[in-house]
């Protein structure tokens, strides 16, 4: 074997290893190198969407925040996607998160059942999408939507 061939064989063996497996520089699985941080707002959006999917949840946030949000949503450039996080507060750490939700439920539903379903749906969605452990989901029911009540979130019809 020539000297050149010997060097190439050694170089190739150093990159692929003895059994043809690719070597991992820096040690460890490449997927674990570095840090991933998740902003509070990301968890709040996931939480808001998951909570709204539960039957019996009419709206998110207190009456006052919904009123201000409806006005803000009508103003051009007022931040229409803010309504997704209305009524949600997340505290995100490196591996865990805690969530506070404020909801309005439909009249006639079991508040305990809705709260349980919201917790289950939120925990599943947040943990699946972020990998964070949800340590608590605190739910405050701020109102009940009666069948004959007007919806504060809906804009009033305009007369033309």
Short mmCIF file of N, CA and C in Angstrom, two decimals:
data_model
loop_
_atom_site.label_atom_id
_atom_site.label_comp_id
_atom_site.label_asym_id
_atom_site.label_seq_id
_atom_site.Cartn_x
_atom_site.Cartn_y
_atom_site.Cartn_z
N UNK A 1 0.85 -1.17 0.00
CA UNK A 1 0.00 0.00 0.00
C UNK A 1 0.89 1.22 0.00
N UNK A 2 0.56 2.20 -0.80
CA UNK A 2 1.40 3.40 -0.87
C UNK A 2 1.12 4.29 0.32
N UNK A 3 2.02 5.23 0.52
CA UNK A 3 1.89 6.15 1.65
C UNK A 3 0.66 7.03 1.50
N UNK A 4 0.36 7.46 0.27
CA UNK A 4 -0.80 8.31 0.01
C UNK A 4 -2.09 7.58 0.33
N UNK A 5 -2.20 6.35 -0.11
CA UNK A 5 -3.40 5.56 0.15
C UNK A 5 -3.58 5.35 1.65
N UNK A 6 -2.50 5.13 2.33
CA UNK A 6 -2.56 4.92 3.78
C UNK A 6 -3.13 6.15 4.48
N UNK A 7 -2.68 7.33 4.09
CA UNK A 7 -3.17 8.57 4.71
C UNK A 7 -4.66 8.76 4.42
N UNK A 8 -5.08 8.51 3.19
CA UNK A 8 -6.50 8.68 2.86
C UNK A 8 -7.36 7.72 3.66
N UNK A 9 -6.89 6.49 3.81
CA UNK A 9 -7.64 5.52 4.59
C UNK A 9 -7.78 5.96 6.03
N UNK A 10 -6.73 6.52 6.60
CA UNK A 10 -6.77 6.99 7.97
C UNK A 10 -7.73 8.17 8.11
N UNK A 11 -7.69 9.09 7.15
CA UNK A 11 -8.58 10.26 7.20
C UNK A 11 -10.03 9.83 7.09
N UNK A 12 -10.31 8.92 6.19
CA UNK A 12 -11.67 8.44 6.01
C UNK A 12 -12.14 7.70 7.25
N UNK A 13 -11.27 6.88 7.80
CA UNK A 13 -11.64 6.13 9.00
C UNK A 13 -11.91 7.08 10.15
N UNK A 14 -11.18 8.17 10.24
CA UNK A 14 -11.39 9.15 11.30
C UNK A 14 -12.73 9.84 11.19
N UNK A 15 -13.25 10.03 9.96
CA UNK A 15 -14.54 10.70 9.77
C UNK A 15 -15.70 9.74 9.91
N UNK A 16 -15.52 8.52 9.42
CA UNK A 16 -16.66 7.60 9.43
C UNK A 16 -16.63 6.63 10.57
N UNK A 17 -15.52 6.50 11.25
CA UNK A 17 -15.42 5.56 12.36
C UNK A 17 -15.11 4.17 11.84
N UNK A 18 -14.93 3.26 12.75
CA UNK A 18 -14.51 1.91 12.41
C UNK A 18 -15.60 1.15 11.67
N UNK A 19 -16.88 1.43 11.94
CA UNK A 19 -17.96 0.66 11.34
C UNK A 19 -18.75 1.47 10.32
N UNK A 20 -18.18 2.56 9.81
CA UNK A 20 -18.85 3.35 8.79
C UNK A 20 -19.89 4.30 9.33
N UNK A 21 -19.98 4.48 10.64
CA UNK A 21 -20.94 5.42 11.21
C UNK A 21 -20.29 6.80 11.25
N UNK A 22 -21.08 7.82 11.00
CA UNK A 22 -20.50 9.16 11.01
C UNK A 22 -20.16 9.56 12.44
N UNK A 23 -18.99 10.13 12.60
CA UNK A 23 -18.53 10.59 13.91
C UNK A 23 -19.25 11.86 14.28
N UNK A 24 -19.41 12.11 15.55
CA UNK A 24 -20.09 13.32 16.01
C UNK A 24 -19.07 14.22 16.66
N UNK A 25 -18.74 15.25 15.97
CA UNK A 25 -17.80 16.21 16.53
C UNK A 25 -18.46 16.95 17.67
N UNK A 26 -17.69 17.28 18.65
CA UNK A 26 -18.23 18.03 19.78
C UNK A 26 -18.91 17.14 20.79
N UNK A 27 -19.08 15.89 20.48
CA UNK A 27 -19.67 14.94 21.42
C UNK A 27 -21.17 15.07 21.54
N UNK A 28 -21.83 13.97 21.66
CA UNK A 28 -23.26 13.96 21.89
C UNK A 28 -24.08 14.10 20.63
N UNK A 29 -25.35 13.96 20.80
CA UNK A 29 -26.31 14.05 19.71
C UNK A 29 -26.42 15.50 19.23
N UNK A 30 -26.36 15.73 17.92
CA UNK A 30 -26.45 17.11 17.42
C UNK A 30 -27.74 17.83 17.85
N UNK A 31 -28.81 17.09 18.05
CA UNK A 31 -30.07 17.69 18.47
C UNK A 31 -30.05 18.27 19.86
N UNK A 32 -29.05 17.92 20.66
CA UNK A 32 -28.98 18.42 22.04
C UNK A 32 -27.95 19.52 22.21
N UNK A 33 -27.34 19.92 21.13
CA UNK A 33 -26.33 20.98 21.23
C UNK A 33 -27.01 22.34 21.15
N UNK A 34 -26.77 23.15 22.11
CA UNK A 34 -27.35 24.49 22.12
C UNK A 34 -28.61 24.54 22.96
N UNK A 35 -29.22 25.72 23.01
CA UNK A 35 -30.40 25.98 23.82
C UNK A 35 -31.56 26.42 22.95
N UNK A 36 -32.74 26.07 23.35
CA UNK A 36 -33.95 26.56 22.71
C UNK A 36 -34.73 27.33 23.77
N UNK A 37 -35.06 28.56 23.46
CA UNK A 37 -35.89 29.34 24.38
C UNK A 37 -37.23 29.60 23.72
N UNK A 38 -38.27 29.59 24.51
CA UNK A 38 -39.62 29.80 24.01
C UNK A 38 -40.19 31.01 24.74
N UNK A 39 -40.62 32.00 23.98
CA UNK A 39 -41.15 33.23 24.54
C UNK A 39 -42.50 32.99 25.21
N UNK A 40 -42.80 33.80 26.21
CA UNK A 40 -44.09 33.71 26.90
C UNK A 40 -45.24 33.82 25.91
N UNK A 41 -45.10 34.73 24.94
CA UNK A 41 -46.16 34.96 23.96
C UNK A 41 -46.47 33.75 23.12
N UNK A 42 -45.48 32.93 22.84
CA UNK A 42 -45.69 31.71 22.06
C UNK A 42 -46.57 30.75 22.86
N UNK A 43 -46.24 30.56 24.12
CA UNK A 43 -47.03 29.67 24.98
C UNK A 43 -48.43 30.24 25.19
N UNK A 44 -48.54 31.56 25.28
CA UNK A 44 -49.86 32.19 25.45
C UNK A 44 -50.74 31.95 24.23
N UNK A 45 -50.17 32.03 23.03
CA UNK A 45 -50.95 31.79 21.81
C UNK A 45 -51.43 30.34 21.75
N UNK A 46 -50.53 29.40 22.03
CA UNK A 46 -50.90 27.99 22.03
C UNK A 46 -52.01 27.74 23.04
N UNK A 47 -51.85 28.31 24.23
CA UNK A 47 -52.83 28.15 25.30
C UNK A 47 -54.19 28.73 24.91
N UNK A 48 -54.18 29.93 24.35
CA UNK A 48 -55.42 30.58 23.94
C UNK A 48 -56.17 29.77 22.89
N UNK A 49 -55.44 29.26 21.91
CA UNK A 49 -56.09 28.46 20.86
C UNK A 49 -56.65 27.16 21.45
N UNK A 50 -55.88 26.50 22.31
CA UNK A 50 -56.33 25.23 22.90
C UNK A 50 -57.55 25.44 23.80
N UNK A 51 -57.57 26.52 24.56
CA UNK A 51 -58.71 26.79 25.46
C UNK A 51 -59.97 27.09 24.68
N UNK A 52 -59.85 27.84 23.59
CA UNK A 52 -61.01 28.20 22.78
C UNK A 52 -61.63 26.98 22.08
N UNK A 53 -60.86 25.92 21.90
CA UNK A 53 -61.37 24.71 21.25
C UNK A 53 -62.31 23.91 22.13
N UNK A 54 -62.37 24.23 23.41
CA UNK A 54 -63.18 23.44 24.36
C UNK A 54 -64.64 23.91 24.29
N UNK A 55 -65.52 22.94 24.16
CA UNK A 55 -66.96 23.23 24.15
C UNK A 55 -67.36 23.80 25.50
N UNK A 56 -68.09 24.91 25.48
CA UNK A 56 -68.53 25.56 26.71
C UNK A 56 -67.76 26.84 27.01
N UNK A 57 -66.60 27.02 26.35
CA UNK A 57 -65.85 28.27 26.51
C UNK A 57 -66.41 29.25 25.49
N UNK A 58 -67.00 30.33 25.99
CA UNK A 58 -67.57 31.34 25.10
C UNK A 58 -66.52 32.34 24.65
N UNK A 59 -65.69 32.79 25.58
CA UNK A 59 -64.68 33.81 25.27
C UNK A 59 -63.58 33.73 26.30
N UNK A 60 -62.51 34.48 26.03
CA UNK A 60 -61.37 34.55 26.94
C UNK A 60 -61.24 35.98 27.43
N UNK A 61 -60.85 36.14 28.69
CA UNK A 61 -60.62 37.46 29.26
C UNK A 61 -61.83 37.97 30.01
N UNK A 62 -61.58 39.04 30.78
CA UNK A 62 -62.68 39.66 31.53
C UNK A 62 -63.51 40.51 30.59
N UNK A 63 -64.64 40.94 31.05
CA UNK A 63 -65.51 41.78 30.22
C UNK A 63 -64.81 43.04 29.76
N UNK A 64 -64.03 43.66 30.64
CA UNK A 64 -63.33 44.89 30.30
C UNK A 64 -62.26 44.65 29.24
N UNK A 65 -61.49 43.58 29.40
CA UNK A 65 -60.43 43.31 28.42
C UNK A 65 -61.03 42.94 27.07
N UNK A 66 -62.19 42.26 27.07
CA UNK A 66 -62.84 41.92 25.80
C UNK A 66 -63.37 43.18 25.12
N UNK A 67 -63.89 44.12 25.91
CA UNK A 67 -64.39 45.37 25.34
C UNK A 67 -63.26 46.17 24.71
N UNK A 68 -62.16 46.33 25.46
CA UNK A 68 -61.00 47.05 24.90
C UNK A 68 -60.44 46.33 23.70
N UNK A 69 -60.42 45.00 23.76
CA UNK A 69 -59.90 44.21 22.64
C UNK A 69 -60.74 44.36 21.40
N UNK A 70 -62.07 44.40 21.57
CA UNK A 70 -62.95 44.57 20.42
C UNK A 70 -62.74 45.93 19.77
N UNK A 71 -62.55 46.96 20.60
CA UNK A 71 -62.27 48.30 20.06
C UNK A 71 -60.92 48.31 19.35
N UNK A 72 -59.90 47.72 19.97
CA UNK A 72 -58.56 47.67 19.39
C UNK A 72 -58.57 46.91 18.06
N UNK A 73 -59.35 45.82 17.98
CA UNK A 73 -59.41 45.02 16.76
C UNK A 73 -60.03 45.79 15.60
N UNK A 74 -60.90 46.76 15.90
CA UNK A 74 -61.54 47.55 14.84
C UNK A 74 -60.63 48.65 14.30
N UNK A 75 -59.63 49.06 15.08
CA UNK A 75 -58.72 50.11 14.65
C UNK A 75 -57.69 49.51 13.70
N UNK A 76 -57.50 50.12 12.52
CA UNK A 76 -56.50 49.59 11.60
C UNK A 76 -55.12 49.56 12.26
N UNK A 77 -54.45 48.41 12.16
CA UNK A 77 -53.13 48.25 12.79
C UNK A 77 -53.20 48.10 14.28
N UNK A 78 -54.38 47.80 14.81
CA UNK A 78 -54.56 47.70 16.26
C UNK A 78 -54.10 46.41 16.88
N UNK A 79 -53.58 45.51 16.08
CA UNK A 79 -53.07 44.25 16.63
C UNK A 79 -54.15 43.20 16.74
N UNK A 80 -54.70 42.78 15.62
CA UNK A 80 -55.79 41.82 15.59
C UNK A 80 -55.46 40.48 16.21
N UNK A 81 -54.20 40.04 16.18
CA UNK A 81 -53.87 38.72 16.74
C UNK A 81 -53.75 38.75 18.25
N UNK A 82 -53.88 39.91 18.87
CA UNK A 82 -53.82 40.02 20.33
C UNK A 82 -54.99 39.28 20.96
N UNK A 83 -56.12 39.16 20.23
CA UNK A 83 -57.28 38.49 20.79
C UNK A 83 -57.00 37.02 21.08
N UNK A 84 -56.02 36.43 20.41
CA UNK A 84 -55.67 35.03 20.65
C UNK A 84 -55.13 34.85 22.06
N UNK A 85 -54.40 35.83 22.55
CA UNK A 85 -53.79 35.72 23.88
C UNK A 85 -54.60 36.43 24.96
N UNK A 86 -55.73 37.02 24.60
CA UNK A 86 -56.55 37.71 25.59
C UNK A 86 -57.00 36.72 26.66
N UNK A 87 -56.80 37.08 27.91
CA UNK A 87 -57.21 36.23 29.01
C UNK A 87 -56.20 35.15 29.36
N UNK A 88 -55.00 35.22 28.78
CA UNK A 88 -53.98 34.20 29.05
C UNK A 88 -52.70 34.87 29.52
N UNK A 89 -52.12 34.33 30.57
CA UNK A 89 -50.82 34.78 31.07
C UNK A 89 -49.97 33.55 31.29
N UNK A 90 -48.77 33.54 30.71
CA UNK A 90 -47.85 32.42 30.86
C UNK A 90 -46.56 32.88 31.51
N UNK A 91 -46.04 32.07 32.40
CA UNK A 91 -44.71 32.27 32.96
C UNK A 91 -43.89 31.08 32.51
N UNK A 92 -42.90 31.35 31.64
CA UNK A 92 -42.13 30.27 31.04
C UNK A 92 -40.73 30.25 31.61
N UNK A 93 -40.32 29.08 32.09
CA UNK A 93 -38.96 28.87 32.55
C UNK A 93 -38.20 28.06 31.50
N UNK A 94 -37.07 27.49 31.91
CA UNK A 94 -36.28 26.70 30.98
C UNK A 94 -36.95 25.39 30.61
N UNK A 95 -37.62 24.75 31.58
CA UNK A 95 -38.22 23.45 31.32
C UNK A 95 -39.68 23.35 31.72
N UNK A 96 -40.20 24.38 32.39
CA UNK A 96 -41.56 24.33 32.89
C UNK A 96 -42.29 25.64 32.58
N UNK A 97 -43.61 25.56 32.64
CA UNK A 97 -44.43 26.75 32.47
C UNK A 97 -45.64 26.67 33.39
N UNK A 98 -46.11 27.83 33.81
CA UNK A 98 -47.34 27.94 34.61
C UNK A 98 -48.27 28.89 33.85
N UNK A 99 -49.55 28.57 33.85
CA UNK A 99 -50.51 29.31 33.04
C UNK A 99 -51.68 29.81 33.88
N UNK A 100 -52.11 31.04 33.60
CA UNK A 100 -53.30 31.61 34.20
C UNK A 100 -54.26 31.97 33.07
N UNK A 101 -55.49 31.51 33.16
CA UNK A 101 -56.51 31.78 32.15
C UNK A 101 -57.72 32.43 32.78
N UNK A 102 -58.32 33.33 32.04
CA UNK A 102 -59.58 33.94 32.45
C UNK A 102 -60.57 33.66 31.34
N UNK A 103 -61.66 32.96 31.68
CA UNK A 103 -62.60 32.53 30.65
C UNK A 103 -64.03 32.97 30.96
N UNK A 104 -64.83 33.00 29.91
CA UNK A 104 -66.28 33.19 30.02
C UNK A 104 -66.91 31.91 29.51
N UNK A 105 -67.79 31.33 30.31
CA UNK A 105 -68.42 30.07 29.92
C UNK A 105 -69.85 30.32 29.44
N UNK A 106 -70.34 29.38 28.66
CA UNK A 106 -71.73 29.41 28.19
C UNK A 106 -72.66 29.06 29.34
N UNK A 107 -73.82 29.68 29.39
CA UNK A 107 -74.81 29.35 30.41
C UNK A 107 -75.27 27.90 30.22
N UNK A 108 -75.40 27.19 31.33
CA UNK A 108 -75.93 25.83 31.30
C UNK A 108 -74.89 24.74 31.32
N UNK A 109 -73.62 25.07 31.07
CA UNK A 109 -72.58 24.05 31.09
C UNK A 109 -72.05 23.90 32.51
N UNK A 110 -71.48 22.76 32.79
CA UNK A 110 -70.85 22.53 34.08
C UNK A 110 -69.49 23.22 34.08
N UNK A 111 -69.34 24.21 34.94
CA UNK A 111 -68.09 24.96 35.01
C UNK A 111 -66.93 24.04 35.39
N UNK A 112 -67.17 23.13 36.31
CA UNK A 112 -66.11 22.20 36.71
C UNK A 112 -65.66 21.34 35.53
N UNK A 113 -66.62 20.87 34.73
CA UNK A 113 -66.27 20.04 33.56
C UNK A 113 -65.53 20.85 32.50
N UNK A 114 -65.98 22.08 32.26
CA UNK A 114 -65.31 22.93 31.28
C UNK A 114 -63.89 23.23 31.74
N UNK A 115 -63.72 23.56 33.02
CA UNK A 115 -62.38 23.85 33.54
C UNK A 115 -61.47 22.64 33.40
N UNK A 116 -61.98 21.45 33.72
CA UNK A 116 -61.19 20.23 33.57
C UNK A 116 -60.79 20.01 32.11
N UNK A 117 -61.76 20.18 31.19
CA UNK A 117 -61.49 19.98 29.77
C UNK A 117 -60.49 21.01 29.24
N UNK A 118 -60.60 22.25 29.72
CA UNK A 118 -59.64 23.28 29.32
C UNK A 118 -58.24 22.90 29.79
N UNK A 119 -58.13 22.49 31.04
CA UNK A 119 -56.81 22.08 31.57
C UNK A 119 -56.21 20.96 30.73
N UNK A 120 -57.02 19.92 30.46
CA UNK A 120 -56.52 18.78 29.70
C UNK A 120 -56.08 19.19 28.30
N UNK A 121 -56.88 19.99 27.63
CA UNK A 121 -56.56 20.41 26.26
C UNK A 121 -55.34 21.31 26.22
N UNK A 122 -55.26 22.24 27.16
CA UNK A 122 -54.13 23.17 27.21
C UNK A 122 -52.83 22.44 27.53
N UNK A 123 -52.86 21.57 28.54
CA UNK A 123 -51.65 20.83 28.92
C UNK A 123 -51.16 19.99 27.74
N UNK A 124 -52.07 19.28 27.09
CA UNK A 124 -51.69 18.43 25.96
C UNK A 124 -51.07 19.26 24.83
N UNK A 125 -51.70 20.37 24.48
CA UNK A 125 -51.21 21.20 23.37
C UNK A 125 -49.86 21.83 23.69
N UNK A 126 -49.74 22.43 24.87
CA UNK A 126 -48.49 23.12 25.23
C UNK A 126 -47.34 22.13 25.35
N UNK A 127 -47.57 21.01 26.03
CA UNK A 127 -46.49 20.04 26.20
C UNK A 127 -46.09 19.41 24.87
N UNK A 128 -47.06 19.13 24.00
CA UNK A 128 -46.76 18.53 22.70
C UNK A 128 -45.98 19.50 21.81
N UNK A 129 -46.39 20.75 21.79
CA UNK A 129 -45.78 21.72 20.87
C UNK A 129 -44.47 22.31 21.38
N UNK A 130 -44.32 22.42 22.69
CA UNK A 130 -43.13 23.10 23.22
C UNK A 130 -42.16 22.17 23.94
N UNK A 131 -42.64 21.04 24.42
CA UNK A 131 -41.79 20.16 25.21
C UNK A 131 -41.64 20.62 26.66
N UNK A 132 -42.28 21.74 27.00
CA UNK A 132 -42.24 22.23 28.37
C UNK A 132 -43.21 21.43 29.24
N UNK A 133 -42.88 21.28 30.51
CA UNK A 133 -43.79 20.66 31.45
C UNK A 133 -44.72 21.74 31.99
N UNK A 134 -46.02 21.52 31.87
CA UNK A 134 -47.00 22.47 32.42
C UNK A 134 -47.24 22.08 33.87
N UNK A 135 -46.80 22.95 34.79
CA UNK A 135 -46.90 22.62 36.21
C UNK A 135 -48.25 23.01 36.80
N UNK A 136 -48.89 24.02 36.24
CA UNK A 136 -50.23 24.38 36.72
C UNK A 136 -50.96 25.19 35.68
N UNK A 137 -52.29 25.02 35.68
CA UNK A 137 -53.18 25.81 34.83
C UNK A 137 -54.27 26.34 35.76
N UNK A 138 -54.16 27.62 36.10
CA UNK A 138 -55.14 28.28 36.97
C UNK A 138 -56.21 28.92 36.10
N UNK A 139 -57.46 28.63 36.40
CA UNK A 139 -58.57 29.13 35.59
C UNK A 139 -59.48 29.98 36.46
N UNK A 140 -59.73 31.19 36.00
CA UNK A 140 -60.69 32.09 36.65
C UNK A 140 -61.86 32.27 35.69
N UNK A 141 -63.06 31.91 36.16
CA UNK A 141 -64.26 32.11 35.35
C UNK A 141 -64.79 33.49 35.70
N UNK A 142 -64.70 34.42 34.74
CA UNK A 142 -65.05 35.81 35.02
C UNK A 142 -66.49 36.17 34.66
N UNK A 143 -67.15 35.29 33.88
CA UNK A 143 -68.51 35.63 33.48
C UNK A 143 -69.19 34.38 32.91
N UNK A 144 -70.51 34.48 32.80
CA UNK A 144 -71.32 33.45 32.14
C UNK A 144 -72.08 34.13 31.03
N UNK A 145 -72.00 33.58 29.83
CA UNK A 145 -72.71 34.15 28.68
C UNK A 145 -74.13 33.59 28.68
N UNK A 146 -75.10 34.47 28.93
CA UNK A 146 -76.51 34.09 28.93
C UNK A 146 -77.02 34.04 27.50
N UNK A 147 -78.01 33.20 27.22
CA UNK A 147 -78.49 33.05 25.84
C UNK A 147 -79.01 34.34 25.21
N UNK A 148 -79.62 35.23 26.02
CA UNK A 148 -80.21 36.44 25.45
C UNK A 148 -79.28 37.65 25.51
N UNK A 149 -78.05 37.48 26.01
CA UNK A 149 -77.10 38.59 26.08
C UNK A 149 -76.47 38.85 24.73
N UNK A 150 -76.23 40.14 24.46
CA UNK A 150 -75.47 40.48 23.25
C UNK A 150 -74.02 40.13 23.48
N UNK A 151 -73.34 39.78 22.43
CA UNK A 151 -71.93 39.42 22.52
C UNK A 151 -71.09 40.68 22.43
N UNK A 152 -70.30 40.96 23.48
CA UNK A 152 -69.48 42.18 23.51
C UNK A 152 -68.39 42.19 22.46
N UNK A 153 -67.94 41.00 22.03
CA UNK A 153 -66.86 40.93 21.07
C UNK A 153 -67.30 41.26 19.65
N UNK A 154 -68.60 41.13 19.38
CA UNK A 154 -69.08 41.35 18.02
C UNK A 154 -69.29 42.83 17.76
N UNK A 155 -68.83 43.31 16.63
CA UNK A 155 -69.05 44.72 16.31
C UNK A 155 -70.52 44.97 16.07
N UNK A 156 -70.96 46.18 16.43
CA UNK A 156 -72.34 46.54 16.21
C UNK A 156 -72.60 46.67 14.72
N UNK A 157 -73.78 46.26 14.24
CA UNK A 157 -74.06 46.38 12.81
C UNK A 157 -74.10 47.86 12.40
N UNK A 158 -73.55 48.15 11.26
CA UNK A 158 -73.53 49.54 10.77
C UNK A 158 -74.72 49.78 9.86
N UNK A 159 -75.30 50.93 10.01
CA UNK A 159 -76.41 51.32 9.15
C UNK A 159 -75.83 52.01 7.93
N UNK A 160 -76.27 51.54 6.77
CA UNK A 160 -75.74 52.15 5.53
C UNK A 160 -76.81 52.93 4.83
#
